[in-house]
CSV table of C-alpha atoms in Angstrom, one decimal:
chain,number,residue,atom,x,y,z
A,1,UNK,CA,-6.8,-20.3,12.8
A,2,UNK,CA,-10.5,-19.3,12.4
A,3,UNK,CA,-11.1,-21.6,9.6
A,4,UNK,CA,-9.7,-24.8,10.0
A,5,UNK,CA,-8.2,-25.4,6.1
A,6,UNK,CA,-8.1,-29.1,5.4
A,7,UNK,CA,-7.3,-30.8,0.9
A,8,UNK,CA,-10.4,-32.6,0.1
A,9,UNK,CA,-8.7,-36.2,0.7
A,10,UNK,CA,-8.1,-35.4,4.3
A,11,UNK,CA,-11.9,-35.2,5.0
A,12,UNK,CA,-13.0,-38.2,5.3
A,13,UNK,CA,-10.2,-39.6,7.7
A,14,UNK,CA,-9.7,-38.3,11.5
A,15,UNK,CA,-6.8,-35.7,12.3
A,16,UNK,CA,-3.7,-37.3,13.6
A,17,UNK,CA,-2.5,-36.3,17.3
A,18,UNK,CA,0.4,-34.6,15.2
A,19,UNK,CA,-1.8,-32.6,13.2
A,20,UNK,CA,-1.7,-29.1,14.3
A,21,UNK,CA,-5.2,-28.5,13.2
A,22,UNK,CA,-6.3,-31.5,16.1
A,23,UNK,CA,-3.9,-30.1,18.6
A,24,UNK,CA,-6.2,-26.6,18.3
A,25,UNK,CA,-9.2,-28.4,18.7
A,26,UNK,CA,-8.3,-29.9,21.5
A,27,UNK,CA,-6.3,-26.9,23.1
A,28,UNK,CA,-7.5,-23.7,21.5
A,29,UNK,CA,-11.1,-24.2,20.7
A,30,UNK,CA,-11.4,-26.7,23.3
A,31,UNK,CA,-14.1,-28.8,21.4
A,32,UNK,CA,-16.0,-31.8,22.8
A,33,UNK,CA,-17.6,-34.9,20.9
A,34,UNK,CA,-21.0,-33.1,19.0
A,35,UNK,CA,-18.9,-29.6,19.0
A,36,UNK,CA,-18.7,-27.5,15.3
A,37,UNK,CA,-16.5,-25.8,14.4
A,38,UNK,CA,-15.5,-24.0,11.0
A,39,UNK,CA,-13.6,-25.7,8.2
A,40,UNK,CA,-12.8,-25.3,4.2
A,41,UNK,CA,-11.6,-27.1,1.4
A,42,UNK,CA,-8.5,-25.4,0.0
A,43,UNK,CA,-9.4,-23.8,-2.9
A,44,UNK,CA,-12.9,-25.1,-2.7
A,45,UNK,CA,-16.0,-24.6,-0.1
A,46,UNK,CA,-16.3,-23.8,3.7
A,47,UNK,CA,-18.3,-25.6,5.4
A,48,UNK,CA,-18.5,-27.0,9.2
A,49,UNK,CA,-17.3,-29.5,11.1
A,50,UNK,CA,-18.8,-31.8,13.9
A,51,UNK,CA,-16.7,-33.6,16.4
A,52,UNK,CA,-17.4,-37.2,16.1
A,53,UNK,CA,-14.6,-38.8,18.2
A,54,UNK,CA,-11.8,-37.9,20.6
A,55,UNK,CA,-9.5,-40.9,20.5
A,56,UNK,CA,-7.2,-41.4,23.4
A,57,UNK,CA,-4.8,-41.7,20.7
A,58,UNK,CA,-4.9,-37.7,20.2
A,59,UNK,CA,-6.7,-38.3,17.5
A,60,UNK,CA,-9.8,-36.2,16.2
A,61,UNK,CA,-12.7,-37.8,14.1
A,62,UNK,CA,-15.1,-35.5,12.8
A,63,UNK,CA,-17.9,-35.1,10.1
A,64,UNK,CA,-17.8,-32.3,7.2
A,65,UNK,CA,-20.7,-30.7,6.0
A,66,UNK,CA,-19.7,-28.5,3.2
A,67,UNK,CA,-22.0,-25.1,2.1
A,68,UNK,CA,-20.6,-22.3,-0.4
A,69,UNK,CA,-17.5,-21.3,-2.0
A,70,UNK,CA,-16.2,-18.2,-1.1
A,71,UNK,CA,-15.9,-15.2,-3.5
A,72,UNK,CA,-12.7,-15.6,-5.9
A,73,UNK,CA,-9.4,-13.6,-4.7
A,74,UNK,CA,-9.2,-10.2,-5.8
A,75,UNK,CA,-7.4,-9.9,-9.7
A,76,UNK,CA,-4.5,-8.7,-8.1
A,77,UNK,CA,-0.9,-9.5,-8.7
A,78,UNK,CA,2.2,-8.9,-6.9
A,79,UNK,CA,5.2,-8.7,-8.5
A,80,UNK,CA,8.2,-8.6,-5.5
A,81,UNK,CA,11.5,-8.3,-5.2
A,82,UNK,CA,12.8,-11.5,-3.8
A,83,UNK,CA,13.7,-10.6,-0.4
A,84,UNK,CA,15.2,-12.2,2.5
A,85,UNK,CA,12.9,-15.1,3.8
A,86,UNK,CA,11.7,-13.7,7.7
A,87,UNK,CA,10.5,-11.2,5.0
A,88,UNK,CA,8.8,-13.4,2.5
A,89,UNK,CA,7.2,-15.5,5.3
A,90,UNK,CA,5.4,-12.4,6.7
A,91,UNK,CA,4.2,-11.0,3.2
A,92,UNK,CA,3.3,-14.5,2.0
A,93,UNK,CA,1.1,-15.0,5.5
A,94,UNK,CA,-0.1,-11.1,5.2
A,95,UNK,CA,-1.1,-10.7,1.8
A,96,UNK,CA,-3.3,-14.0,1.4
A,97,UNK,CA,-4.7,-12.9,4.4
A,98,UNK,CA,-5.3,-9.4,2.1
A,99,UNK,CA,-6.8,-11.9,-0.6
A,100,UNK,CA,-4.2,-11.1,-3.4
A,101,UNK,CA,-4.4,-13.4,-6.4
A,102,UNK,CA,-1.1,-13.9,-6.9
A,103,UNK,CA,2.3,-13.1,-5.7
A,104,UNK,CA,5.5,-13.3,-7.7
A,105,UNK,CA,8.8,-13.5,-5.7
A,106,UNK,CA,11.1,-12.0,-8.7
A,107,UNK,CA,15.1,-11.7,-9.3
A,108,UNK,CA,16.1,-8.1,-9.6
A,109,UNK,CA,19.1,-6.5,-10.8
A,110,UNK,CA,20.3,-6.3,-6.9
A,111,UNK,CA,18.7,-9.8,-6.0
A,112,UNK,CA,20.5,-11.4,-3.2
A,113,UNK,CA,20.7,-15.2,-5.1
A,114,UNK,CA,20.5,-16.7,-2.0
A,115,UNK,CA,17.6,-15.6,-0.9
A,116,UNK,CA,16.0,-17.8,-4.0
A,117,UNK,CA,17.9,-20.8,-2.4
A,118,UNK,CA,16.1,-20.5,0.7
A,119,UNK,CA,14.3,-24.0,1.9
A,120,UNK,CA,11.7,-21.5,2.9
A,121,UNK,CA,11.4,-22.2,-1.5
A,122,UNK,CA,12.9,-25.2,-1.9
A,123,UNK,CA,11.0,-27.5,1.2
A,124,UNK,CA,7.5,-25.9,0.2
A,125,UNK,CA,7.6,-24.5,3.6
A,126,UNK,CA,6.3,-20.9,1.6
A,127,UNK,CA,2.7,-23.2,0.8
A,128,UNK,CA,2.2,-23.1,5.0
A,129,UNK,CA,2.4,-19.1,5.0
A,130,UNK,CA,-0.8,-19.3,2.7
A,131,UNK,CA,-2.7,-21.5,4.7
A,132,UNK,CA,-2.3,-19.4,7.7
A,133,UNK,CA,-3.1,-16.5,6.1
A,134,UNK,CA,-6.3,-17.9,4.4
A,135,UNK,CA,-7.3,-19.5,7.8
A,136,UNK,CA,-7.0,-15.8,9.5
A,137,UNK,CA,-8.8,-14.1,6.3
A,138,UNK,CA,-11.6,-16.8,6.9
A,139,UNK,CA,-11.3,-17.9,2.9
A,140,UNK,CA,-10.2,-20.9,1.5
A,141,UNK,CA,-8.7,-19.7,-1.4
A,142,UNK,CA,-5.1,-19.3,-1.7
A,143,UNK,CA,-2.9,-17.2,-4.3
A,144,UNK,CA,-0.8,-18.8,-7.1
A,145,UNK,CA,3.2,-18.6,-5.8
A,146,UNK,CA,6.2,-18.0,-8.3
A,147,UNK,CA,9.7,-17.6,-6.7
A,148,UNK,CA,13.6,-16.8,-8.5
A,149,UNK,CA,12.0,-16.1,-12.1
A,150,UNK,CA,13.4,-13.1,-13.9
A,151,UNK,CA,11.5,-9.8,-13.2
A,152,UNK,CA,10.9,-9.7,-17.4
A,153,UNK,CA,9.6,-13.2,-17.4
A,154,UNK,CA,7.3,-12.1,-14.7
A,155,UNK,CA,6.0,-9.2,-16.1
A,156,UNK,CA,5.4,-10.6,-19.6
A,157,UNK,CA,3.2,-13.1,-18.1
A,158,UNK,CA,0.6,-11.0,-16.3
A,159,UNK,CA,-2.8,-10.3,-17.5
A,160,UNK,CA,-2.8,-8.2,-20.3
A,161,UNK,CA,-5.1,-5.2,-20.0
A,162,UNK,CA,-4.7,-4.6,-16.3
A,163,UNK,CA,-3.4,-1.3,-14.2
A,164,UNK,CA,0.1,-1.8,-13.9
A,165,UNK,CA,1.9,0.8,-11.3
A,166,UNK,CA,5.2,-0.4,-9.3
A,167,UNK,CA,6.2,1.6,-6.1
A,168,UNK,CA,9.3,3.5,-6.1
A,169,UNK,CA,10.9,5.8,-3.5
A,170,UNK,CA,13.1,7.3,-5.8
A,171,UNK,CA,11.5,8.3,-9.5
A,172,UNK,CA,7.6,8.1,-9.3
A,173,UNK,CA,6.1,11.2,-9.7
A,174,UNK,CA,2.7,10.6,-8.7
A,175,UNK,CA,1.6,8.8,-5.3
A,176,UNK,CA,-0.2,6.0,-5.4
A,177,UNK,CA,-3.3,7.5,-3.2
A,178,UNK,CA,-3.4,10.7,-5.5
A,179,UNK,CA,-2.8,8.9,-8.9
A,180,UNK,CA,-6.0,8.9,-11.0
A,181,UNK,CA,-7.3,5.2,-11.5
A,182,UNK,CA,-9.6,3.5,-14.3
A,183,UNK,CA,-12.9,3.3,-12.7
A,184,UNK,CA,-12.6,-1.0,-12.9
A,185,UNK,CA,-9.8,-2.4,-14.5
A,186,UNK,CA,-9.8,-6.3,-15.4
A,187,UNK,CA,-7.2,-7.3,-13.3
A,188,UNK,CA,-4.1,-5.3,-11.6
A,189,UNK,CA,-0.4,-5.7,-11.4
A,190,UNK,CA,1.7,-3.8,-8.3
A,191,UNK,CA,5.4,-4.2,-8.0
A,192,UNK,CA,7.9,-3.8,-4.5
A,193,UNK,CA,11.3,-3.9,-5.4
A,194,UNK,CA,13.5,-5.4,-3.4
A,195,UNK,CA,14.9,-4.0,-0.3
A,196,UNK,CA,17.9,-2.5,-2.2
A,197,UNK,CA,15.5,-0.8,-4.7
A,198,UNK,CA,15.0,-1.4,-8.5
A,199,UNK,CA,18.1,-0.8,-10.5
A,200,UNK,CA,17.7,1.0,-13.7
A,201,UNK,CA,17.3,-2.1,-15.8
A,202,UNK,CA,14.1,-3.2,-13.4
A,203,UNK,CA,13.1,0.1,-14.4
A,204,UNK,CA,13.6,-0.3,-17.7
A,205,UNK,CA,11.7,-3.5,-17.9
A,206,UNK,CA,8.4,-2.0,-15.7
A,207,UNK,CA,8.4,1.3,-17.6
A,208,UNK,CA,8.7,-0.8,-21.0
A,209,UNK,CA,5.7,-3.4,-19.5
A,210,UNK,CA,3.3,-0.2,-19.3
A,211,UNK,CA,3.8,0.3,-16.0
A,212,UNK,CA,3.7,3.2,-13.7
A,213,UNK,CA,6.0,4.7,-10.9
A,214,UNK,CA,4.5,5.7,-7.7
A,215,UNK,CA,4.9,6.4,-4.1
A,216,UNK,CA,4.2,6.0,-0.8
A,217,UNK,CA,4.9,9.4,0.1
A,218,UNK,CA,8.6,10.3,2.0
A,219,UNK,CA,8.6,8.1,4.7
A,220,UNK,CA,10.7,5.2,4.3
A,221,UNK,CA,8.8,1.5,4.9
A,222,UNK,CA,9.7,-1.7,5.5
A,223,UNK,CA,9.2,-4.3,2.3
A,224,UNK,CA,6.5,-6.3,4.1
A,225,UNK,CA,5.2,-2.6,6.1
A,226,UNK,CA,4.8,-1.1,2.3
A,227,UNK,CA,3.5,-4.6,0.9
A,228,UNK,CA,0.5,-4.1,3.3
A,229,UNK,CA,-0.3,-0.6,2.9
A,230,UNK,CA,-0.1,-0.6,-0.8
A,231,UNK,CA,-2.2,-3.2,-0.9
A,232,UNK,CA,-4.8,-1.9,1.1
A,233,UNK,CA,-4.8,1.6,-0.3
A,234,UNK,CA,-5.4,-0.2,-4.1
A,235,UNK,CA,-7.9,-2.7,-2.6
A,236,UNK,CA,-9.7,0.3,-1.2
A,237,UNK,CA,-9.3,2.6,-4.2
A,238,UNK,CA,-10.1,0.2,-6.9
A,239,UNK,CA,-13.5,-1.3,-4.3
A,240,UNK,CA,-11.6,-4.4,-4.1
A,241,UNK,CA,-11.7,-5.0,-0.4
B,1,UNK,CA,18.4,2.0,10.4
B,2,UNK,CA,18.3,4.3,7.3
B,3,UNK,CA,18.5,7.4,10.0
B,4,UNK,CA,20.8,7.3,12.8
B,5,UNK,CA,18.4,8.4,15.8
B,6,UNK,CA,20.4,10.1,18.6
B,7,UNK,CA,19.5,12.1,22.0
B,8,UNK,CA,20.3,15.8,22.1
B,9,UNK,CA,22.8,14.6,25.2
B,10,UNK,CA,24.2,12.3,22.6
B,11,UNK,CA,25.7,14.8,20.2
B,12,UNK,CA,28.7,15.9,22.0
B,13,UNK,CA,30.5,12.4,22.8
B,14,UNK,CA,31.5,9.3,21.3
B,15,UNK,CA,28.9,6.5,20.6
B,16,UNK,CA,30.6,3.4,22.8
B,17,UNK,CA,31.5,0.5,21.2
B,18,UNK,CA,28.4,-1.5,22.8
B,19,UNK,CA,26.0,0.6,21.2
B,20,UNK,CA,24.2,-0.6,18.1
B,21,UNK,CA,24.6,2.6,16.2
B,22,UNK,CA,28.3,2.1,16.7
B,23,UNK,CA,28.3,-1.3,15.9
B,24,UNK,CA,25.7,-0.3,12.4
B,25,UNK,CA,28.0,2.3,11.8
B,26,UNK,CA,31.2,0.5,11.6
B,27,UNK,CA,29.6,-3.0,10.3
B,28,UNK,CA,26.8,-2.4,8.1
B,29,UNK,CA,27.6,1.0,6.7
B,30,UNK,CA,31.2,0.1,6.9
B,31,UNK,CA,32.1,3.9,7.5
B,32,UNK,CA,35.8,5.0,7.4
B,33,UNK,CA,37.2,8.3,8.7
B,34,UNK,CA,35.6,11.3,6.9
B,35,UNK,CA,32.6,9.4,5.7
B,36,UNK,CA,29.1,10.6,6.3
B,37,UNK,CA,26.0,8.8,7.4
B,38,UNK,CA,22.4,10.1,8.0
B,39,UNK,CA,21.4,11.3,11.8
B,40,UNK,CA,18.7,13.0,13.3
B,41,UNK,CA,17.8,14.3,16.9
B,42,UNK,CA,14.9,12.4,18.4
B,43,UNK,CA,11.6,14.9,18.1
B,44,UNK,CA,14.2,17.6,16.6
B,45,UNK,CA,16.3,18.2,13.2
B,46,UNK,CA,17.6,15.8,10.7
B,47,UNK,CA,21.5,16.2,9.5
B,48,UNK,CA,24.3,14.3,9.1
B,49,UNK,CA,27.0,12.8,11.0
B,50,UNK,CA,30.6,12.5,10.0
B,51,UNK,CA,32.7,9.9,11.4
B,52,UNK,CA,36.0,11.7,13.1
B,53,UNK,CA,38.1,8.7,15.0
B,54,UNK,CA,37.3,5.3,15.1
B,55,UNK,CA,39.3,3.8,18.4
B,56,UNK,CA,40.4,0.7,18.8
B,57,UNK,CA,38.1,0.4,21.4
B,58,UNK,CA,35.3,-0.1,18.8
B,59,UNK,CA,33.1,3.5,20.1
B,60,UNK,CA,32.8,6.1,16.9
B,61,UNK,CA,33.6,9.3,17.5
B,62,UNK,CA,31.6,11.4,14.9
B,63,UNK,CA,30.7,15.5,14.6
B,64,UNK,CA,27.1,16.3,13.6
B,65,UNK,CA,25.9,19.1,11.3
B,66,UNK,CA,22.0,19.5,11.8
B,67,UNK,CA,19.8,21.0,9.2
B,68,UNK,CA,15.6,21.1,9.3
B,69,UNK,CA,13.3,20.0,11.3
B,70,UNK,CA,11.1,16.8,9.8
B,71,UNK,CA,7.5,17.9,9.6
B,72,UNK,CA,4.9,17.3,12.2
B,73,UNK,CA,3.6,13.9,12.5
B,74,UNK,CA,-0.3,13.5,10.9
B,75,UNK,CA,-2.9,14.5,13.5
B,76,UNK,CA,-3.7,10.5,13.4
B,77,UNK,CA,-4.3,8.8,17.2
B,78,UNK,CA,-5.0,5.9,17.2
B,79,UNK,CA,-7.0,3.5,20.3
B,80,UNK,CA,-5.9,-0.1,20.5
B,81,UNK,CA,-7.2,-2.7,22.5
B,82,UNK,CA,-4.1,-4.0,24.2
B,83,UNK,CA,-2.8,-7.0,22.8
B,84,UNK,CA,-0.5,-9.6,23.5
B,85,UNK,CA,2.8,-7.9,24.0
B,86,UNK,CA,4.3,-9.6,20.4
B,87,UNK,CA,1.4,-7.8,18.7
B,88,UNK,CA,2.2,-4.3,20.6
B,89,UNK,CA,5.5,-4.4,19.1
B,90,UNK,CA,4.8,-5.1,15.7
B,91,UNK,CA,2.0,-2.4,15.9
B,92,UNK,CA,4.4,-0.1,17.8
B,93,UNK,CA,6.8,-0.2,14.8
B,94,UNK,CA,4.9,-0.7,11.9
B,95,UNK,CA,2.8,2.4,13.0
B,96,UNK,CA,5.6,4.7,13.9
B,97,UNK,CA,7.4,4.4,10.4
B,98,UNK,CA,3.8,4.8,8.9
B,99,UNK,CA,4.0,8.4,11.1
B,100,UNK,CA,0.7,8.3,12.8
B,101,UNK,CA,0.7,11.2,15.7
B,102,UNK,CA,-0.3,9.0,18.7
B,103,UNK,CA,-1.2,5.0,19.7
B,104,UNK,CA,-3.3,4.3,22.9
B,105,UNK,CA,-3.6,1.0,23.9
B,106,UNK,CA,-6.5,0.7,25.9
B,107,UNK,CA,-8.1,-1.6,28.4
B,108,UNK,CA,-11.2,-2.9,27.1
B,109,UNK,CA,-14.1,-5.3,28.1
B,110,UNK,CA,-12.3,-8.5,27.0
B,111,UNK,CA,-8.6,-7.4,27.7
B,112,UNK,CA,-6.6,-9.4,29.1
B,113,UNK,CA,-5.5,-8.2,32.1
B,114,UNK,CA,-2.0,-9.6,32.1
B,115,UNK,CA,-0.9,-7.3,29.1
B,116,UNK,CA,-0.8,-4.5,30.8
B,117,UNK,CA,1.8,-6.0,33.0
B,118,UNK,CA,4.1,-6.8,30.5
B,119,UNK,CA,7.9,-5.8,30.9
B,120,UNK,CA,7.3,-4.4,27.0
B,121,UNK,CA,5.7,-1.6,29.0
B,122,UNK,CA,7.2,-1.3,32.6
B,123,UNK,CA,10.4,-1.6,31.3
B,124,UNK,CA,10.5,1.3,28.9
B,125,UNK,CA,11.2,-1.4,25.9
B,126,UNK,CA,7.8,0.5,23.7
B,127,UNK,CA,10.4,3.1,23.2
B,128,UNK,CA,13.0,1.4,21.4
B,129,UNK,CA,10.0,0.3,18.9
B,130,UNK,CA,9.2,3.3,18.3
B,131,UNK,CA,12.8,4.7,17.2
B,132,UNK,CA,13.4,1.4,15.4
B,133,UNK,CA,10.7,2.5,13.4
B,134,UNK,CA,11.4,6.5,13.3
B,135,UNK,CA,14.7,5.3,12.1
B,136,UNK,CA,13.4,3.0,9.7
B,137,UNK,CA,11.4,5.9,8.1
B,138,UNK,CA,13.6,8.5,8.0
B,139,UNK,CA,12.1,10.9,10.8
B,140,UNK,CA,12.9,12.5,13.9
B,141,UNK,CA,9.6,12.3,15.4
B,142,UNK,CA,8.2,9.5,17.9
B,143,UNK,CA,4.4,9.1,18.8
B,144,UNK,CA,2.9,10.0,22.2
B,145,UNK,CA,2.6,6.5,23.6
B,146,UNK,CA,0.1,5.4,26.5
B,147,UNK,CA,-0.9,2.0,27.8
B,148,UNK,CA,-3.1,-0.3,29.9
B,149,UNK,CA,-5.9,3.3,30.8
B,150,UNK,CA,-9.5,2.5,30.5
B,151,UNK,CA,-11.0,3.2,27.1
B,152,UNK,CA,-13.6,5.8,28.4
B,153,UNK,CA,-10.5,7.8,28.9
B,154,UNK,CA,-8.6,7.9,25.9
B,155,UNK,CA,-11.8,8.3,24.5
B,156,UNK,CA,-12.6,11.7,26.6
B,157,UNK,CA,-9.0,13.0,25.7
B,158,UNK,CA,-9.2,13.0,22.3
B,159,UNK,CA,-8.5,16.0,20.0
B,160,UNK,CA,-12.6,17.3,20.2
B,161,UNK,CA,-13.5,18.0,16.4
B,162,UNK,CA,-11.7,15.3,14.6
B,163,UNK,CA,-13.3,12.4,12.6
B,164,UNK,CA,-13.8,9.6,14.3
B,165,UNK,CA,-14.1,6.0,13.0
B,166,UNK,CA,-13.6,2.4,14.9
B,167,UNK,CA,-12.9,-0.8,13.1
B,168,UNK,CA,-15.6,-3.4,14.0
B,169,UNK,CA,-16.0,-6.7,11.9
B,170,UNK,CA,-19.5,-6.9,13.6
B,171,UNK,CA,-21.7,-4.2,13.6
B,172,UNK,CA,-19.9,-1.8,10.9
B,173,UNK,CA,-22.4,-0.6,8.4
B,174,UNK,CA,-20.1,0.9,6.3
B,175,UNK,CA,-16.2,0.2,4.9
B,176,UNK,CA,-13.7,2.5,5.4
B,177,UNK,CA,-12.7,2.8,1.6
B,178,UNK,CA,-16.2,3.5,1.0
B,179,UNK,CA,-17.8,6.0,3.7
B,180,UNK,CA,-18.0,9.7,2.9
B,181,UNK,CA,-15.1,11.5,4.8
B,182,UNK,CA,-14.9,15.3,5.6
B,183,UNK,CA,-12.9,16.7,3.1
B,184,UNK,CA,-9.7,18.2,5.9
B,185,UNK,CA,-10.7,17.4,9.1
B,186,UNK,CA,-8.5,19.1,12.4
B,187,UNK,CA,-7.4,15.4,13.5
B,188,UNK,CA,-9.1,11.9,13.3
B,189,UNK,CA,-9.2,9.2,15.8
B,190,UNK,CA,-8.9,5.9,14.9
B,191,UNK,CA,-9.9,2.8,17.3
B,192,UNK,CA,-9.1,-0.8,16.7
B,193,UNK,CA,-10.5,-3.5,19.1
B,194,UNK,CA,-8.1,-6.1,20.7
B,195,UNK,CA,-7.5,-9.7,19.4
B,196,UNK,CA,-11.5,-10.9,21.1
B,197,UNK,CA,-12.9,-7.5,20.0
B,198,UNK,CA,-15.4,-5.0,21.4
B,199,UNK,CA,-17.4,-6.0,23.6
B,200,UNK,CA,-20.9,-4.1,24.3
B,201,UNK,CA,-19.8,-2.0,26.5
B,202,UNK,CA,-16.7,-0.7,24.6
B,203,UNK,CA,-19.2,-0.1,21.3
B,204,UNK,CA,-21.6,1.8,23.4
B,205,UNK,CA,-18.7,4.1,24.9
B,206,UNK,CA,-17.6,4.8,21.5
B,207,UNK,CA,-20.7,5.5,19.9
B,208,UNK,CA,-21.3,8.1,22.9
B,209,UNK,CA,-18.0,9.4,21.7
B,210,UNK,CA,-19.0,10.2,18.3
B,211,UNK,CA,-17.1,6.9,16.5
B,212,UNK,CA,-18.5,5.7,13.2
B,213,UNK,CA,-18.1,1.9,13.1
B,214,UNK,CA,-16.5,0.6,9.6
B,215,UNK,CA,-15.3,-2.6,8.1
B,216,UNK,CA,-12.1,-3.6,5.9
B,217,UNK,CA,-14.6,-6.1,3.8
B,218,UNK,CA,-15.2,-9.2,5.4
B,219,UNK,CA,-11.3,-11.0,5.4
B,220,UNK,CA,-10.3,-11.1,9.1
B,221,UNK,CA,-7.2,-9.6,9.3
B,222,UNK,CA,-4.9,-9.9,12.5
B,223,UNK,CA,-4.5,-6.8,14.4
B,224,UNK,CA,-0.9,-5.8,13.0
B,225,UNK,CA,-2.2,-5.8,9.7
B,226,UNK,CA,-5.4,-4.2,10.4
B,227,UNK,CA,-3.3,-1.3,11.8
B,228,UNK,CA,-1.5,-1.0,8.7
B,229,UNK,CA,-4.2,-1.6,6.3
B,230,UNK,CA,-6.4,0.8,8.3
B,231,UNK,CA,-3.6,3.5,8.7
B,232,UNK,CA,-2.6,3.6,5.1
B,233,UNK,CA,-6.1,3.6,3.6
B,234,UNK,CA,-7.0,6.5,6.1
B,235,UNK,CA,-4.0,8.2,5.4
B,236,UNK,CA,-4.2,8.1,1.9
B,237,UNK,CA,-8.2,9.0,1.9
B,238,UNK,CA,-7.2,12.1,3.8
B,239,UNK,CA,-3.9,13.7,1.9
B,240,UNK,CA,-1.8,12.7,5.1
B,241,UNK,CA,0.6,10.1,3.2
């Protein structure tokens, strides 16, 4: 938790003792009454905060003072096979930390439907993953979330004149480090399949979307492994990081 | 599991119904008699197994058939600054399937001492990361592994004409998707500071060692998916995916 992430209506009221962001300042960062430390606004500015009170409630009182808004997230969109949810967690936590703009959690022709039924989906528990990862990435911008639409749906809804490439172990021809780029596209798209692989419909519907097939090289990686490292080879390529 | 990792030793008997390749074998993969599954020889060839008996005692009895040798790992080592033992195994994994030749992790100005001791490493637990991930990538071949030595020794052990780079979120002047690399360097160290970071004294023993400092942008990314993103972008800059 390097920035504490608070909604704008919880600024002007003290942290409950329940509140896992006053349990770290107490614990973790150990503050005392006149102590900063570093908050943001979801989706708005960072700014600090000043202890103002330490309750013997548990409680912590502080004061905002609120300075810039961070850069927006990267115009990058992830378009995922829905996978098991100890899967999800870690790419939803991972790749706002990475500063994607958006992740799409999609059903595939060898979706698992019951991974869409997850309460990871239905209790909003997913929305936590992105505030952890924004607190670790020091932003306070979080990506827009989509889980269980149709992989076609998806795809017809991304931005229109981006790069568009989708990994694939089995028919890509090009990797995705050697692949020649467009020096700055508007906005990209990158697609995982699922941990079962696209079917040939999926493929269908990327090739038909304009996208392209590329790999990793041969080794084999984990959904979330490959999430990260795809990811950070784009950021990198297109001078996104 | 996509590749069944077994010792040499291991060939010319029965896998015993405790073992969790016997227990994949006959519960994931669902393999009858006569059926065929994926094996390799730790640090030797890949082939396949076929299953011969299948006692009631729950062991598989199988016969191998090897074939080539996977090839050599990249000339990648990479200098960790121990981290909590959760961390290590993540990092352990993660960086195996991702095929990097060696991981060091290193005692450092702000480690904490009480990593070192952990049972991950006096127990001989680092290993089984390291074929869960071997496994996961479809390889034979396992990093050289060491733990809890002083940087200034890793550093001096090093292959002697490779790049050298070291994440630092502090004093970095340049990003490693940015900096001019040498087109095919011998080998290429890469260091990565533990969870407090460098302190002076570890920057000033890898400047003496030649280490450029570089950033991943200014997100703070944990150290498991610095690894990653640091690996792959490396990687993939150098033709070693």
């Amino acid at each position: 938790m390097n920035l504490l992430l608070l909604r704008r209506d919880e600024l002007d009221r003290a942290l409950p003792a329940a509140d896992p962001r006053a349990r770290h300042l107490r614990t973790v960062l150990r503050r005392a009454i006149g102590d900063d430390f570093d908050l943001g606004v979801i989706d708005g500015p960072r700014g600090k905060g000043r202890v103002t009170a330490l309750p013997e409630d548990g409680s912590v009182a502080f004061a905002a003072t609120l300075s810039a808004e961070p850069p927006p997230l990267a115009p990058l969109q992830l378009v995922i096979g829905l996978p098991r949810p100890q899967t999800a967690r870690k790419i939803l936590q991972e790749c706002t930390a990475l500063g994607v703009g958006a992740l799409h959690f999609v059903a595939t022709g060898r979706a698992e439907p019951g991974y869409a039924q997850s309460t990871l989906w239905s209790s909003g528990e997913w929305r936590e993953h992105l505030v952890e990862g924004a607190q670790q990435a020091f932003c306070t911008r979080l990506p827009a979330v989509t889980s269980g639409r149709p992989l076609a749906a998806v795809l017809a809804d991304l931005h229109a004149d981006g790069l568009r490439l989708a990994l694939d172990n089995y028919e890509a021809a090009a990797g995705l480090a050697e692949l020649a780029l467009p020096a700055a596209p508007a906005a990209a798209g990158l697609a995982l399949g699922p941990e079962r692989g696209w079917d040939a419909g999926d493929r269908a519907a990327l090739r038909a979307a304009g996208f392209t097939l590329v790999h990793l090289g041969p080794r084999v990686l984990r959904l979330e492994t490959a999430a990260v490292a795809a990811v950070a080879i784009l950021k990198a390529r297109l001078g996104w990081l």
